[in-house]
Amino acid sequence: MQLVTENRNNYIGGSDIPIIMGISPFKKRFDLLLEKVNLLDVIFGGNDYTEYGNKMEDKIRQHINKKYETNFVEGKHIIEEEIISLRGHCDGINEDCILEIKTTSHIYKDVDDYKIYLVQLLFYMQIFKRKKGMLAVYERPSNFDENFDENRLFIYHIEIEDYEELLVSINDCIRIFKQDLKKLQENPFLTEEELQPNEVIELSQKVYELELRLKEYKKLEKEQEEIKAKLCENMKQNGIKSWRMNNGTLITLVLGKEASEEIIKEFNVNKFKEENEEMYENYLEDKVKKTNARKDSLRITYKEN
């Protein structure tokens, strides 16, 4: 059952992009594929958060037009393509810029932290052929007060040339999504796994099997520690310090010791700074602080039996 007046299955829109890229916390990519081929009903009719955003959108757009002397108006454009069309329905467009308005309780300093919003804005900039974008993020009050408060509005300006790599990623994800969509149209019984490249399926199976073995190993490791603890206690009780098994394995009891405390002298930086602020400032130096690189990783969630 569709609760929207327009058939969203006929096009890919801005709100679909985070789902297609697998960064949306609200919907899975495969579910969106099923929706687009009418194998899964769209039942979302909005909630308090989306309703609030709809009510505030025009107020925010009017404020921006007045403050920045712009002439943003809503924009719609459809690019007809094979398999499925691309549709841009932006919150604001003028002669050189696209405006995207969002209401949220999460406010960040860096626009890159709004990746879900950013990919939608870049998609619209590409659809409407604009090089500049403006992301307007309005901090939603906990009581959903509909009176516009300028202090709650945060504006981020972007240039499309600064996000060429991300735009390539967006277009690659759309291309692969359309390929999968075509496969699903031809064979509606395909599973999510069957849409994956063969190498991904094979490697995933190997990782799955290794993870299961590792899980069993951890159980064995825990059991080993428990038995070693019992053996240690038995040797202590029987006064056995060391003995050799028939297979040549030597078992030696290594006695532990209780935790202890000692007083050491340590320079109290915070106290020195508080009592000698000017002197403390004189000894501060600029140093390069390096952060550890973080590799791509996998999160594997097993289906419970």
Short mmCIF file of C-alpha atoms in Angstrom, two decimals:
data_model
loop_
_atom_site.label_atom_id
_atom_site.label_comp_id
_atom_site.label_asym_id
_atom_site.label_seq_id
_atom_site.Cartn_x
_atom_site.Cartn_y
_atom_site.Cartn_z
CA MET A 1 0.00 0.00 0.00
CA GLN A 2 1.42 3.38 -1.02
CA LEU A 3 0.86 6.26 1.34
CA VAL A 4 2.38 8.80 -1.04
CA THR A 5 0.68 10.45 -4.00
CA GLU A 6 3.59 9.88 -6.38
CA ASN A 7 4.93 6.45 -7.33
CA ARG A 8 8.47 6.55 -5.96
CA ASN A 9 9.22 3.21 -7.59
CA ASN A 10 9.52 4.94 -10.97
CA TYR A 11 12.61 6.93 -10.01
CA ILE A 12 15.64 7.25 -7.76
CA GLY A 13 15.33 10.34 -5.55
CA GLY A 14 17.65 12.14 -3.17
CA SER A 15 16.37 10.31 -0.10
CA ASP A 16 17.23 7.00 -1.83
CA ILE A 17 20.93 7.84 -2.20
CA PRO A 18 22.02 7.12 1.42
CA ILE A 19 20.15 3.79 1.23
CA ILE A 20 21.75 2.88 -2.10
CA MET A 21 25.17 3.70 -0.61
CA GLY A 22 24.46 1.59 2.47
CA ILE A 23 24.85 4.47 4.95
CA SER A 24 21.21 4.88 5.95
CA PRO A 25 20.28 3.61 9.44
CA PHE A 26 16.61 3.46 8.46
CA LYS A 27 16.40 1.10 5.49
CA LYS A 28 18.43 -1.67 3.85
CA ARG A 29 19.58 -1.40 0.25
CA PHE A 30 17.99 -4.74 -0.68
CA ASP A 31 14.64 -3.64 0.74
CA LEU A 32 14.79 -0.56 -1.48
CA LEU A 33 15.48 -2.80 -4.48
CA LEU A 34 12.42 -4.87 -3.61
CA GLU A 35 10.32 -1.70 -3.32
CA LYS A 36 11.43 -0.44 -6.72
CA VAL A 37 10.26 -3.65 -8.40
CA ASN A 38 7.01 -3.68 -6.38
CA LEU A 39 7.96 -6.75 -4.36
CA LEU A 40 7.78 -4.90 -1.06
CA ASP A 41 5.09 -2.44 0.00
CA VAL A 42 6.02 1.09 1.02
CA ILE A 43 4.16 1.64 4.27
CA PHE A 44 6.02 4.61 5.76
CA GLY A 45 3.64 7.56 5.98
CA GLY A 46 5.83 9.92 7.99
CA ASN A 47 6.26 10.59 11.70
CA ASP A 48 6.60 13.52 14.10
CA TYR A 49 10.15 14.22 12.90
CA THR A 50 9.34 14.34 9.19
CA GLU A 51 6.17 16.32 9.86
CA TYR A 52 8.15 18.88 11.85
CA GLY A 53 10.71 19.15 9.06
CA ASN A 54 7.95 19.77 6.52
CA LYS A 55 6.44 22.53 8.67
CA MET A 56 9.79 24.29 9.21
CA GLU A 57 11.12 24.01 5.66
CA ASP A 58 9.43 27.09 4.21
CA LYS A 59 10.21 29.21 7.30
CA ILE A 60 13.90 28.31 7.00
CA ARG A 61 13.94 28.97 3.25
CA GLN A 62 12.29 32.38 3.69
CA HIS A 63 14.79 33.32 6.41
CA ILE A 64 17.75 32.33 4.21
CA ASN A 65 16.39 34.28 1.23
CA LYS A 66 16.01 37.37 3.40
CA LYS A 67 19.32 37.13 5.27
CA TYR A 68 21.51 36.13 2.32
CA GLU A 69 19.51 38.04 -0.30
CA THR A 70 18.95 34.89 -2.33
CA ASN A 71 15.92 33.75 -4.30
CA PHE A 72 15.71 30.05 -3.49
CA VAL A 73 12.55 28.27 -4.66
CA GLU A 74 11.67 24.59 -4.66
CA GLY A 75 12.96 22.74 -7.71
CA LYS A 76 11.95 19.55 -9.51
CA HIS A 77 13.69 17.86 -12.41
CA ILE A 78 13.62 14.33 -13.83
CA ILE A 79 16.34 12.74 -15.94
CA GLU A 80 14.91 9.86 -17.93
CA GLU A 81 17.30 6.91 -17.96
CA GLU A 82 17.17 3.21 -18.73
CA ILE A 83 15.70 0.92 -16.06
CA ILE A 84 14.79 3.79 -13.71
CA SER A 85 14.80 7.60 -13.85
CA LEU A 86 16.72 10.02 -11.65
CA ARG A 87 14.59 12.64 -9.90
CA GLY A 88 15.70 15.79 -8.17
CA HIS A 89 13.28 17.51 -5.79
CA CYS A 90 15.35 20.03 -3.91
CA ASP A 91 14.36 22.37 -1.09
CA GLY A 92 15.81 25.34 -2.91
CA ILE A 93 17.43 26.30 -6.19
CA ASN A 94 18.60 29.56 -7.72
CA GLU A 95 20.81 30.50 -10.64
CA ASP A 96 24.00 28.97 -9.19
CA CYS A 97 23.26 27.09 -5.96
CA ILE A 98 21.21 24.23 -4.47
CA LEU A 99 19.73 24.49 -0.97
CA GLU A 100 19.11 21.42 1.18
CA ILE A 101 17.21 21.92 4.47
CA LYS A 102 17.32 19.45 7.35
CA THR A 103 15.95 19.49 10.90
CA THR A 104 17.77 17.32 13.42
CA SER A 105 18.86 17.07 17.04
CA HIS A 106 22.48 16.36 16.00
CA ILE A 107 24.64 19.40 15.28
CA TYR A 108 28.24 19.04 14.03
CA LYS A 109 30.96 21.58 13.30
CA ASP A 110 32.20 19.86 10.15
CA VAL A 111 29.83 19.45 7.20
CA ASP A 112 31.53 16.15 6.33
CA ASP A 113 30.00 14.69 9.50
CA TYR A 114 26.60 15.06 7.80
CA LYS A 115 27.40 12.44 5.16
CA ILE A 116 23.78 11.30 4.75
CA TYR A 117 22.69 14.89 4.05
CA LEU A 118 25.79 15.64 2.00
CA VAL A 119 25.30 12.83 -0.52
CA GLN A 120 21.71 13.96 -1.09
CA LEU A 121 22.85 17.53 -1.68
CA LEU A 122 25.60 16.43 -4.09
CA PHE A 123 23.08 14.28 -5.98
CA TYR A 124 20.82 17.31 -6.42
CA MET A 125 23.74 19.52 -7.44
CA GLN A 126 24.55 17.01 -10.17
CA ILE A 127 20.90 16.67 -11.29
CA PHE A 128 20.40 20.44 -11.52
CA LYS A 129 23.96 21.12 -12.75
CA ARG A 130 24.95 23.51 -9.95
CA LYS A 131 28.51 23.83 -8.65
CA LYS A 132 27.58 25.37 -5.31
CA GLY A 133 25.52 23.94 -2.50
CA MET A 134 24.16 25.17 0.82
CA LEU A 135 23.23 22.77 3.61
CA ALA A 136 20.92 24.41 6.17
CA VAL A 137 20.71 22.36 9.38
CA TYR A 138 18.13 23.45 11.93
CA GLU A 139 18.52 22.16 15.48
CA ARG A 140 15.18 20.65 16.34
CA PRO A 141 13.98 21.60 19.86
CA SER A 142 12.92 18.75 22.14
CA ASN A 143 9.39 20.20 22.40
CA PHE A 144 9.09 20.57 18.58
CA ASP A 145 8.52 24.32 18.91
CA GLU A 146 7.52 25.60 15.46
CA ASN A 147 8.60 29.20 16.13
CA PHE A 148 11.69 29.80 14.01
CA ASP A 149 14.84 30.60 16.04
CA GLU A 150 17.77 31.91 14.01
CA ASN A 151 20.22 30.72 16.69
CA ARG A 152 19.26 27.14 15.92
CA LEU A 153 20.15 27.41 12.23
CA PHE A 154 23.59 26.31 10.99
CA ILE A 155 24.68 26.96 7.41
CA TYR A 156 27.37 25.03 5.53
CA HIS A 157 28.58 26.06 2.06
CA ILE A 158 30.12 23.49 -0.28
CA GLU A 159 31.70 23.45 -3.73
CA ILE A 160 31.09 20.39 -5.90
CA GLU A 161 34.74 20.34 -7.00
CA ASP A 162 35.75 19.57 -3.40
CA TYR A 163 33.72 16.35 -3.45
CA GLU A 164 34.67 14.77 -6.76
CA GLU A 165 35.70 11.49 -5.10
CA LEU A 166 32.44 11.24 -3.14
CA LEU A 167 30.44 12.08 -6.26
CA VAL A 168 32.19 9.26 -8.14
CA SER A 169 31.24 6.92 -5.30
CA ILE A 170 27.61 8.11 -5.47
CA ASN A 171 27.43 7.50 -9.22
CA ASP A 172 29.10 4.08 -8.91
CA CYS A 173 26.56 3.04 -6.28
CA ILE A 174 23.68 4.24 -8.48
CA ARG A 175 25.10 2.35 -11.48
CA ILE A 176 25.42 -0.92 -9.51
CA PHE A 177 21.96 -0.40 -7.98
CA LYS A 178 20.46 -0.08 -11.45
CA GLN A 179 22.25 -3.25 -12.56
CA ASP A 180 20.85 -5.14 -9.58
CA LEU A 181 17.44 -3.65 -10.24
CA LYS A 182 17.48 -5.00 -13.78
CA LYS A 183 18.49 -8.47 -12.54
CA LEU A 184 15.66 -8.41 -10.02
CA GLN A 185 13.17 -7.29 -12.65
CA GLU A 186 14.22 -10.25 -14.82
CA ASN A 187 14.19 -12.69 -11.90
CA PRO A 188 12.08 -11.59 -8.88
CA PHE A 189 13.19 -14.67 -6.91
CA LEU A 190 16.82 -13.56 -6.59
CA THR A 191 18.11 -13.29 -3.05
CA GLU A 192 20.35 -10.56 -1.70
CA GLU A 193 23.29 -12.98 -1.70
CA GLU A 194 22.77 -13.89 -5.34
CA LEU A 195 23.16 -10.23 -6.32
CA GLN A 196 26.66 -10.07 -4.86
CA PRO A 197 29.80 -10.60 -7.00
CA ASN A 198 31.04 -14.23 -6.86
CA GLU A 199 34.28 -13.25 -5.12
CA VAL A 200 32.37 -11.38 -2.41
CA ILE A 201 30.21 -14.46 -1.79
CA GLU A 202 33.21 -16.80 -1.66
CA LEU A 203 35.24 -14.56 0.66
CA SER A 204 32.21 -13.95 2.87
CA GLN A 205 31.72 -17.72 3.24
CA LYS A 206 35.37 -18.14 4.22
CA VAL A 207 35.15 -15.32 6.76
CA TYR A 208 31.96 -16.87 8.14
CA GLU A 209 33.59 -20.28 8.56
CA LEU A 210 36.70 -18.81 10.16
CA GLU A 211 34.57 -16.73 12.54
CA LEU A 212 32.73 -19.88 13.64
CA ARG A 213 36.04 -21.67 14.24
CA LEU A 214 37.34 -18.69 16.16
CA LYS A 215 34.18 -18.68 18.26
CA GLU A 216 34.76 -22.35 19.15
CA TYR A 217 38.40 -21.57 19.89
CA LYS A 218 37.38 -18.87 22.36
CA LYS A 219 35.16 -21.41 24.12
CA LEU A 220 38.11 -23.82 24.33
CA GLU A 221 40.35 -21.01 25.58
CA LYS A 222 37.90 -20.20 28.37
CA GLU A 223 37.58 -23.86 29.32
CA GLN A 224 41.40 -24.18 29.33
CA GLU A 225 41.77 -21.24 31.72
CA GLU A 226 39.19 -22.70 34.08
CA ILE A 227 40.89 -26.12 34.15
CA LYS A 228 44.36 -24.52 34.58
CA ALA A 229 43.02 -22.61 37.58
CA LYS A 230 41.72 -25.85 39.11
CA LEU A 231 45.04 -27.61 38.43
CA CYS A 232 46.94 -24.74 40.04
CA GLU A 233 44.79 -24.91 43.16
CA ASN A 234 45.17 -28.72 43.38
CA MET A 235 48.95 -28.52 43.09
CA LYS A 236 49.05 -25.89 45.85
CA GLN A 237 46.86 -28.03 48.12
CA ASN A 238 49.06 -31.07 47.55
CA GLY A 239 52.36 -29.18 47.90
CA ILE A 240 53.43 -29.99 44.33
CA LYS A 241 55.79 -27.37 42.85
CA SER A 242 56.69 -29.17 39.64
CA TRP A 243 56.20 -32.54 37.94
CA ARG A 244 56.71 -34.16 34.54
CA MET A 245 54.00 -36.07 32.72
CA ASN A 246 54.70 -39.39 30.94
CA ASN A 247 54.63 -37.56 27.58
CA GLY A 248 57.47 -35.31 28.75
CA THR A 249 55.38 -32.21 29.48
CA LEU A 250 56.69 -30.28 32.50
CA ILE A 251 54.06 -28.69 34.77
CA THR A 252 55.44 -25.97 37.07
CA LEU A 253 53.51 -24.03 39.69
CA VAL A 254 54.35 -20.31 39.55
CA LEU A 255 53.06 -18.64 42.70
CA GLY A 256 51.50 -15.24 42.33
CA LYS A 257 51.60 -12.30 44.69
CA GLU A 258 49.04 -9.93 46.11
CA ALA A 259 48.63 -6.41 44.76
CA SER A 260 50.58 -3.74 46.64
CA GLU A 261 50.71 0.03 46.77
CA GLU A 262 53.59 2.49 47.03
CA ILE A 263 53.84 6.27 47.15
CA ILE A 264 55.60 7.89 44.19
CA LYS A 265 56.23 11.53 43.35
CA GLU A 266 54.45 12.88 40.27
CA PHE A 267 54.30 16.40 38.85
CA ASN A 268 50.76 17.84 39.12
CA VAL A 269 50.40 19.68 35.81
CA ASN A 270 46.83 20.85 36.46
CA LYS A 271 47.69 22.33 39.85
CA PHE A 272 50.77 24.09 38.44
CA LYS A 273 48.69 25.52 35.59
CA GLU A 274 46.03 26.76 38.00
CA GLU A 275 48.53 28.47 40.34
CA ASN A 276 51.01 29.66 37.67
CA GLU A 277 48.96 30.22 34.53
CA GLU A 278 51.26 32.81 32.94
CA MET A 279 54.38 30.72 33.50
CA TYR A 280 52.60 27.63 32.20
CA GLU A 281 51.65 29.43 28.96
CA ASN A 282 55.31 30.41 28.39
CA TYR A 283 56.34 26.77 28.27
CA LEU A 284 53.71 25.63 25.79
CA GLU A 285 55.01 24.58 22.36
CA ASP A 286 53.32 23.70 19.10
CA LYS A 287 53.73 20.04 18.27
CA VAL A 288 52.29 17.88 15.52
CA LYS A 289 49.88 15.36 16.97
CA LYS A 290 49.45 12.27 14.84
CA THR A 291 46.40 10.07 14.96
CA ASN A 292 46.49 6.39 14.12
CA ALA A 293 45.12 5.43 10.74
CA ARG A 294 42.02 3.25 10.78
CA LYS A 295 41.61 0.53 8.18
CA ASP A 296 38.32 -0.44 6.59
CA SER A 297 36.65 -3.13 8.66
CA LEU A 298 33.68 -5.48 8.71
CA ARG A 299 30.90 -5.86 11.24
CA ILE A 300 29.48 -9.39 11.10
CA THR A 301 26.14 -10.13 12.73
CA TYR A 302 25.20 -13.77 12.97
CA LYS A 303 21.63 -14.95 12.69
CA GLU A 304 20.54 -16.41 16.00
CA ASN A 305 19.28 -20.00 15.89
#
